[in-house]
XYZ file of C-alpha atoms in Angstrom:
116
model
C 153.639 150.938 101.082
C 155.467 148.584 99.815
C 159.089 148.348 98.456
C 159.378 147.336 94.585
C 163.053 147.939 93.438
C 165.614 150.384 93.256
C 167.160 152.317 90.250
C 170.939 152.553 89.732
C 172.195 155.810 88.077
C 174.599 155.779 86.204
C 176.711 158.090 83.169
C 177.419 155.058 81.068
C 173.903 152.867 81.024
C 175.174 150.273 78.505
C 177.840 149.066 80.328
C 176.052 148.475 83.616
C 173.134 146.971 81.405
C 175.939 144.784 80.005
C 177.567 143.761 83.049
C 173.787 142.932 85.079
C 172.333 141.004 81.765
C 175.785 138.776 82.391
C 175.160 138.398 86.199
C 171.398 137.957 86.542
C 171.347 135.991 82.858
C 168.130 138.010 81.476
C 167.470 140.547 79.272
C 166.354 144.016 80.495
C 163.086 145.564 79.104
C 164.251 149.118 77.447
C 162.830 152.486 77.167
C 165.184 155.220 75.584
C 168.126 155.388 78.757
C 165.994 153.473 81.042
C 166.693 149.640 81.568
C 164.718 147.366 83.568
C 165.737 144.122 84.651
C 162.605 143.612 87.408
C 163.372 144.694 91.060
C 166.640 146.590 89.440
C 166.632 148.967 87.176
C 169.452 150.897 85.186
C 168.973 154.653 84.049
C 171.544 157.361 82.767
C 169.462 160.942 82.919
C 172.375 162.585 81.049
C 174.172 164.186 84.351
C 174.829 162.318 86.934
C 177.989 162.055 88.540
C 179.343 158.164 89.615
C 180.773 158.586 92.905
C 182.916 155.589 94.342
C 182.114 155.704 97.440
C 178.695 153.543 98.055
C 176.561 153.511 101.456
C 174.226 150.560 99.682
C 174.806 146.544 98.976
C 172.012 144.871 96.489
C 171.579 141.615 98.266
C 171.007 138.315 96.356
C 170.591 134.722 96.853
C 171.484 131.726 95.018
C 171.343 127.675 95.658
C 174.427 127.576 94.571
C 177.822 129.781 95.335
C 180.488 128.146 93.796
C 178.887 127.366 90.533
C 177.602 131.738 90.117
C 181.268 132.190 91.510
C 182.901 130.539 88.749
C 180.204 131.643 86.226
C 180.859 135.470 86.927
C 184.710 135.010 86.824
C 184.551 132.783 83.231
C 181.594 135.066 81.562
C 182.932 138.940 82.975
C 186.781 139.127 82.554
C 188.153 141.747 85.435
C 185.169 141.543 87.633
C 186.569 142.785 90.738
C 185.821 140.576 93.938
C 185.497 142.111 96.899
C 185.267 138.406 98.654
C 185.898 135.015 97.731
C 183.114 132.693 98.429
C 183.890 131.879 102.688
C 181.593 130.697 105.625
C 180.830 134.284 107.469
C 180.655 133.874 111.412
C 176.884 134.073 111.315
C 176.694 131.414 109.110
C 176.409 132.878 105.947
C 178.313 131.156 102.912
C 178.681 133.832 100.728
C 180.894 136.591 98.539
C 180.567 139.949 97.448
C 181.556 141.427 93.984
C 181.271 145.296 92.314
C 179.755 146.296 89.298
C 181.916 148.616 86.562
C 180.541 151.356 88.905
C 181.092 150.726 92.052
C 178.068 149.015 93.228
C 178.342 146.522 95.732
C 176.698 143.149 95.285
C 176.695 140.551 98.030
C 175.667 136.641 97.070
C 174.446 134.193 99.758
C 173.939 130.922 99.446
C 170.292 129.628 100.647
C 169.471 126.296 100.868
C 165.872 126.459 100.865
C 166.087 129.462 98.269
C 163.032 128.896 95.603
C 163.001 131.478 92.362
C 159.403 133.197 92.429
């Protein structure tokens, strides 16, 4: 078995899609109320009760944490920043934020990160 991605269930797919389009700077593949960004999909099946307490974080990497952080602050007014960029005790330079449904996203800078 190979992990291929996640699907975020929501009661407001258009709102989350606009958020993730800004975050990832890509357009999703759209089929009805299902939006696919590759490894992350957004779906509104029509009967989801969005809860605020989440047990999973999305983990992303970037080559320039500070530039990404500043871009998100400018392009997503009111974005919920959980922690600003900082060096973690284990050595990672990262920040954390949340999407409009409260799903948490951690972004770490990886010096040898290469896009696939």
